[in-house]
PDB file of C-alpha atoms in Angstrom:
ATOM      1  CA  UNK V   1      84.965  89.598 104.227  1.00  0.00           C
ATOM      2  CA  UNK V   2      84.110  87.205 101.916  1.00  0.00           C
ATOM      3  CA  UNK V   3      86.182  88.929  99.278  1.00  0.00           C
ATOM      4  CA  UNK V   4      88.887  89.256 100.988  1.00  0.00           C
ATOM      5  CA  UNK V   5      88.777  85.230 101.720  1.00  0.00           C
ATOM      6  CA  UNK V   6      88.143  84.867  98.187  1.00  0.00           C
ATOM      7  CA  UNK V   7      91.304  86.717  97.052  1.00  0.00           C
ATOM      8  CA  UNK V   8      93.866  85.032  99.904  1.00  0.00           C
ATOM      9  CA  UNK V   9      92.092  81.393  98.595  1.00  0.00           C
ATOM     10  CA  UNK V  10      93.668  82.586  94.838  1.00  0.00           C
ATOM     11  CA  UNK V  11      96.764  83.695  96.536  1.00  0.00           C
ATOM     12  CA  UNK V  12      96.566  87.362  96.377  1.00  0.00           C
ATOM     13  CA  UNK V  13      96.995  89.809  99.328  1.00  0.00           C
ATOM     14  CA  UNK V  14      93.969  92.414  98.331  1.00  0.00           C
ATOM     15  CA  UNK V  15      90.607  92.849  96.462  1.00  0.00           C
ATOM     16  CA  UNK V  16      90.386  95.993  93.907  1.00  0.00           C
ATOM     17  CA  UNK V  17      87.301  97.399  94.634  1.00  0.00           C
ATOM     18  CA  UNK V  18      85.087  98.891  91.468  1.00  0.00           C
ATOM     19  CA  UNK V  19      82.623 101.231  91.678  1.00  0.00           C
ATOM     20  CA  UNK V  20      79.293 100.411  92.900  1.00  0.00           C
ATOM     21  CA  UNK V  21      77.057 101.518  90.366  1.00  0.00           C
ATOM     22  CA  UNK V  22      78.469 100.468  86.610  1.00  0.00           C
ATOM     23  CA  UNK V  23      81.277  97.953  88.224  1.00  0.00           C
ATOM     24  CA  UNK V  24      84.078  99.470  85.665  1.00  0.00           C
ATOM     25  CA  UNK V  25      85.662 102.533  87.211  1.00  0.00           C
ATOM     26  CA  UNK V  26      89.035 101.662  90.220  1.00  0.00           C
ATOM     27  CA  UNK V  27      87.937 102.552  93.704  1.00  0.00           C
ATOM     28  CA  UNK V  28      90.593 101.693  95.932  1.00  0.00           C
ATOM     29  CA  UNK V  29      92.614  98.840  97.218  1.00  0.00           C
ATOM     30  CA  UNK V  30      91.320  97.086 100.890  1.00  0.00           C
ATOM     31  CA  UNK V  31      91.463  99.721 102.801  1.00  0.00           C
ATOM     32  CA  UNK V  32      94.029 101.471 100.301  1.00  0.00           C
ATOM     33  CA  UNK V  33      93.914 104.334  97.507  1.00  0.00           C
ATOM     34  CA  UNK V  34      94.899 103.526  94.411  1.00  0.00           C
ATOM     35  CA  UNK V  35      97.887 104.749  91.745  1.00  0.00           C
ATOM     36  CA  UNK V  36      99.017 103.883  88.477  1.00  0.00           C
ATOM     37  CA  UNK V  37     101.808 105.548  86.754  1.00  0.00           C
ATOM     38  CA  UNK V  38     100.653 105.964  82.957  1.00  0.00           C
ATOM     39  CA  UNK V  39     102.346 107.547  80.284  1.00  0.00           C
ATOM     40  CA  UNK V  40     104.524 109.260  82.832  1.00  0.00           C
ATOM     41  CA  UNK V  41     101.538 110.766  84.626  1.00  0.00           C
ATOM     42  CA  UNK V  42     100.402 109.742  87.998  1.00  0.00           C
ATOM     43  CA  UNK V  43      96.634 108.979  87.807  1.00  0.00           C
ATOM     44  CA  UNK V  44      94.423 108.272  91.005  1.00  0.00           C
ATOM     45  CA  UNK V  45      90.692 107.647  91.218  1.00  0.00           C
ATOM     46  CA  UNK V  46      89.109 111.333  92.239  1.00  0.00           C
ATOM     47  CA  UNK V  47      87.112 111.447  95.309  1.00  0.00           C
ATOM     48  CA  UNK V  48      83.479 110.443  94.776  1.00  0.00           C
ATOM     49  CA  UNK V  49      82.276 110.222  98.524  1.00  0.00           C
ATOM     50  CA  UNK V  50      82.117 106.366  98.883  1.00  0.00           C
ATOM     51  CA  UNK V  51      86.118 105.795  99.456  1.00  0.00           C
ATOM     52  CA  UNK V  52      87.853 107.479 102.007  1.00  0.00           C
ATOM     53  CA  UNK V  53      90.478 110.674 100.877  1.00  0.00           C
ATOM     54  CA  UNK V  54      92.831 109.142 103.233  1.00  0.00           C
ATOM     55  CA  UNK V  55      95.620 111.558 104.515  1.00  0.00           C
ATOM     56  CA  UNK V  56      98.677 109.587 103.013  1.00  0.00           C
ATOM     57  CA  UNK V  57      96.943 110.029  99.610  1.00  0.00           C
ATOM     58  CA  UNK V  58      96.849 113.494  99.763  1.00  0.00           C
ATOM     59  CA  UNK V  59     100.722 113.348 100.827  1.00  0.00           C
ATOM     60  CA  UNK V  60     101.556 111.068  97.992  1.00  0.00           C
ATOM     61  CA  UNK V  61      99.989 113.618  95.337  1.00  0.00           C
ATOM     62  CA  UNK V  62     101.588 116.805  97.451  1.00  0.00           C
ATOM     63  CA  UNK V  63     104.869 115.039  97.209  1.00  0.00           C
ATOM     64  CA  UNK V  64     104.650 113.921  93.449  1.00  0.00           C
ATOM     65  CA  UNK V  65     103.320 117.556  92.318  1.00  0.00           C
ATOM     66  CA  UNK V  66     107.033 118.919  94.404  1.00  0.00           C
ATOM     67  CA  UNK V  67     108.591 116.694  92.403  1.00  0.00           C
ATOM     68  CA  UNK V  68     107.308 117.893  89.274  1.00  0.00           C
ATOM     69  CA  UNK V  69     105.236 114.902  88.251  1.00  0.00           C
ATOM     70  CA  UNK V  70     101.597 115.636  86.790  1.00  0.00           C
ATOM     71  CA  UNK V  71      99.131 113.951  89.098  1.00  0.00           C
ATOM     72  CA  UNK V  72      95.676 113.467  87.368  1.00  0.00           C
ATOM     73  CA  UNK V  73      92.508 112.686  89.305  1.00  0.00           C
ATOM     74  CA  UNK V  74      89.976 111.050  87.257  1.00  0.00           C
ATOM     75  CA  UNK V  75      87.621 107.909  86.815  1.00  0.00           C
ATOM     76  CA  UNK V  76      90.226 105.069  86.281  1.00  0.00           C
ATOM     77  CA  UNK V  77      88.344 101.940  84.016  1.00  0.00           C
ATOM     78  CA  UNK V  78      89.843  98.994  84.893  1.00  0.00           C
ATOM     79  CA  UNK V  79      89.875  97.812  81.767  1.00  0.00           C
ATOM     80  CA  UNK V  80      91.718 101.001  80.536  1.00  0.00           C
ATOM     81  CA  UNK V  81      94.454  99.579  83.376  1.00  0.00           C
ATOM     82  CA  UNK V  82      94.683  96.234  81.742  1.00  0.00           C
ATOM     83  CA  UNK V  83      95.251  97.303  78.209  1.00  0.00           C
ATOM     84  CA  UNK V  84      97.685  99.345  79.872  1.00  0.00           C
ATOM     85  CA  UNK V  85      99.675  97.282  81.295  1.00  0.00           C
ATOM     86  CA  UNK V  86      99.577  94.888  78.287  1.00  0.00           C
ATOM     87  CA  UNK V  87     100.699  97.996  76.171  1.00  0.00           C
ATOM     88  CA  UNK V  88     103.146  99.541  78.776  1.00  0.00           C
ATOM     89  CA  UNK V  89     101.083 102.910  78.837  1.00  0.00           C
ATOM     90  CA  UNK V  90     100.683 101.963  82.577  1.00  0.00           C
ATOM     91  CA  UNK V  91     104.261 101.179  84.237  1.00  0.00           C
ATOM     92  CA  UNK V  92     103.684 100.942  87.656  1.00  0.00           C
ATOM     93  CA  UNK V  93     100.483 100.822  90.184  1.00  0.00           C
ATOM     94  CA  UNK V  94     101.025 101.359  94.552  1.00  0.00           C
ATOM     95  CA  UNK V  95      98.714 101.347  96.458  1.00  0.00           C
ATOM     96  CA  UNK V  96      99.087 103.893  99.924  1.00  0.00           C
ATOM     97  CA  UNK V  97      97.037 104.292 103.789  1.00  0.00           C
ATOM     98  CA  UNK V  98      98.184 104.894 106.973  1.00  0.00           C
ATOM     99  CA  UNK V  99      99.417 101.586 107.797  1.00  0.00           C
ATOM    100  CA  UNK V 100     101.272 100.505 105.250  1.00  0.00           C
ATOM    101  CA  UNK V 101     102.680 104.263 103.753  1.00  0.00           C
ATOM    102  CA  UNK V 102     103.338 102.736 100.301  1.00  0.00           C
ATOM    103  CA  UNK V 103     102.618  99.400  98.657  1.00  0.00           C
ATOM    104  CA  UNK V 104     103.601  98.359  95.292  1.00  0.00           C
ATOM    105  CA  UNK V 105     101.552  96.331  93.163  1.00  0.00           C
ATOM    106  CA  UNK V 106     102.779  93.788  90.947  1.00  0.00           C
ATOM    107  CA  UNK V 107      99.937  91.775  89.538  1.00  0.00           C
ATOM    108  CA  UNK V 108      96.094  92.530  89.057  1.00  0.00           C
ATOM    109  CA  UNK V 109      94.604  89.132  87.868  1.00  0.00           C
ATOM    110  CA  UNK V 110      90.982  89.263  86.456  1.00  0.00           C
ATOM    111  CA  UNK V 111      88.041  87.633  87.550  1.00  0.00           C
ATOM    112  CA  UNK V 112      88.704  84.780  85.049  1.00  0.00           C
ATOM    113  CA  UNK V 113      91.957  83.876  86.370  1.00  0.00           C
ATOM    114  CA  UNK V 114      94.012  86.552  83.293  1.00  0.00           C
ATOM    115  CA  UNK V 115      97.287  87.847  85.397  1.00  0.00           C
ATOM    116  CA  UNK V 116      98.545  91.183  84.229  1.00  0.00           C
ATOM    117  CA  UNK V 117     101.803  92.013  85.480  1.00  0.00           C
ATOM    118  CA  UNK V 118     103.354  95.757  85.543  1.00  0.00           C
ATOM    119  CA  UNK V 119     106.499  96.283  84.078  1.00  0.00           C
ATOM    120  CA  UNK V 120     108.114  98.636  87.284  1.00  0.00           C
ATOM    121  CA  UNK V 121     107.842  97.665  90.358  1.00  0.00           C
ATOM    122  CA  UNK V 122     108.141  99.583  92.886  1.00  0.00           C
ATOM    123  CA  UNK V 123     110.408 102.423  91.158  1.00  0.00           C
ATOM    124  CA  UNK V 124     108.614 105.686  92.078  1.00  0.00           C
ATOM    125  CA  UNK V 125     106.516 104.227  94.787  1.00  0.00           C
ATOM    126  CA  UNK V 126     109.958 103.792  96.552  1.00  0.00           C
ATOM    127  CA  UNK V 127     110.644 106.828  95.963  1.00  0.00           C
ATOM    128  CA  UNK V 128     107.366 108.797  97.395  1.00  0.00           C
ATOM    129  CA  UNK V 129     107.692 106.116 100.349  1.00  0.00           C
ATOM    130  CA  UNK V 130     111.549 107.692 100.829  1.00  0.00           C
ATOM    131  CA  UNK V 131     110.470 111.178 100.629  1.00  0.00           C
ATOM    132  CA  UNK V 132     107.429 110.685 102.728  1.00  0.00           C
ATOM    133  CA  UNK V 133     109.146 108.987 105.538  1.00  0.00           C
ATOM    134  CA  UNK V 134     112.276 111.206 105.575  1.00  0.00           C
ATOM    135  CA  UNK V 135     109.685 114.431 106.414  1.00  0.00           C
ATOM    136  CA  UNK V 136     107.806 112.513 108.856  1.00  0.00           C
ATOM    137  CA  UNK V 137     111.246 111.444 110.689  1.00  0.00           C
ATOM    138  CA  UNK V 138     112.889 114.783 109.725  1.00  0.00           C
ATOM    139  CA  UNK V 139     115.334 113.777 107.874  1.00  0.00           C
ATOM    140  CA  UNK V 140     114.588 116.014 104.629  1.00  0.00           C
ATOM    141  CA  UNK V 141     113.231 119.383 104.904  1.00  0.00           C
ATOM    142  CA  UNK V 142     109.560 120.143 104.794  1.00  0.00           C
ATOM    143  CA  UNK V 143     107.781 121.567 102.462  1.00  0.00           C
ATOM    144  CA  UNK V 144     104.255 121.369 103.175  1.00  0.00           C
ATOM    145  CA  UNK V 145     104.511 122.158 106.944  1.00  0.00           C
ATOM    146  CA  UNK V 146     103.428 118.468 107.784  1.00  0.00           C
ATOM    147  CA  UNK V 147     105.478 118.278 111.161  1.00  0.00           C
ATOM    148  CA  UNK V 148     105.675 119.710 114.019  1.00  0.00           C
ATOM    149  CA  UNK V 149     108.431 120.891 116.357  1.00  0.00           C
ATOM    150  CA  UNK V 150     106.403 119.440 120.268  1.00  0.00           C
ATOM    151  CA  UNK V 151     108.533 120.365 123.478  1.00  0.00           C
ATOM    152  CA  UNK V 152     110.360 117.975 125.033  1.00  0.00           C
ATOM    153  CA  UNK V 153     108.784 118.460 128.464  1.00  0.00           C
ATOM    154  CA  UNK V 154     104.978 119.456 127.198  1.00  0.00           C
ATOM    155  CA  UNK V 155     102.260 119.878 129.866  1.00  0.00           C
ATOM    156  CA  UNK V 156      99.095 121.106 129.068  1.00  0.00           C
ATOM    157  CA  UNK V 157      97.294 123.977 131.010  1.00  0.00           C
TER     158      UNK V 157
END
């Protein structure tokens, strides 16, 4: 909580949370997972037990491996993320959860006030958000057997 108030105070909408132990490696987002694109790859923090998988995260990787994009799972320094951004190694970062499908992020400012903003916004984000949404409302085929024809008139036995 008190993060959180501390982040709205500096006029930010969410706290990147680092791992517990060393305070270097990406986490997740507020309640988010995390992305970045980097050298063309997409690259999200693997599963270590104290974030949750979340179920739109495992969509978002399904959907970028269909399209033929390399999706990497790995400890993600955050200071590997700056120098990235400076450099342009790391183009774009989203954030994804339930509730808000796909989020792009635009700036991650350091604790001493630095501001490092990503060169794409929202480019492929939109487009996982598009692809996601158009299964879920069956508008595009899918793939991965995600939906689920229910009858019309269902009663249960």
């Amino acid at each position: 909580l008190q993060s959180a108030q501390n982040v709205q105070r500096r006029g930010y909408d969410q706290s990147l949370w680092l791992d517990p132990i060393e305070m270097k490696y990406i986490e997740e987002l507020s309640g988010m997972n995390f992305f970045i694109l980097q050298n063309g790859e997409l690259h999200t923090p693997q599963l270590n037990g104290s974030f949750l998988a979340g179920i739109t995260r495992d969509s978002i990787i399904s959907l970028a491996r269909h399209k033929g994009i390399t999706v990497v799972e790995r400890d993600i320094p955050i200071q590997e993320v700056l120098t990235g951004i400076q450099s342009g190694a790391v183009s774009e970062i989203f954030a994804c959860g339930t509730a808000a499908i796909v989020s792009p992020v635009s700036v991650i400012a350091d604790a001493d006030g630095t501001n490092y903003a990503v060169n794409k916004v929202d480019d492929l984000a939109a487009t996982l958000r598009q692809s996601l949404l158009a299964i879920q409302e069956q508008r595009e085929a899918d793939p991965f057997s995600w939906t689920a024809a229910v009858a019309e008139h269902y009663s249960p036995a």
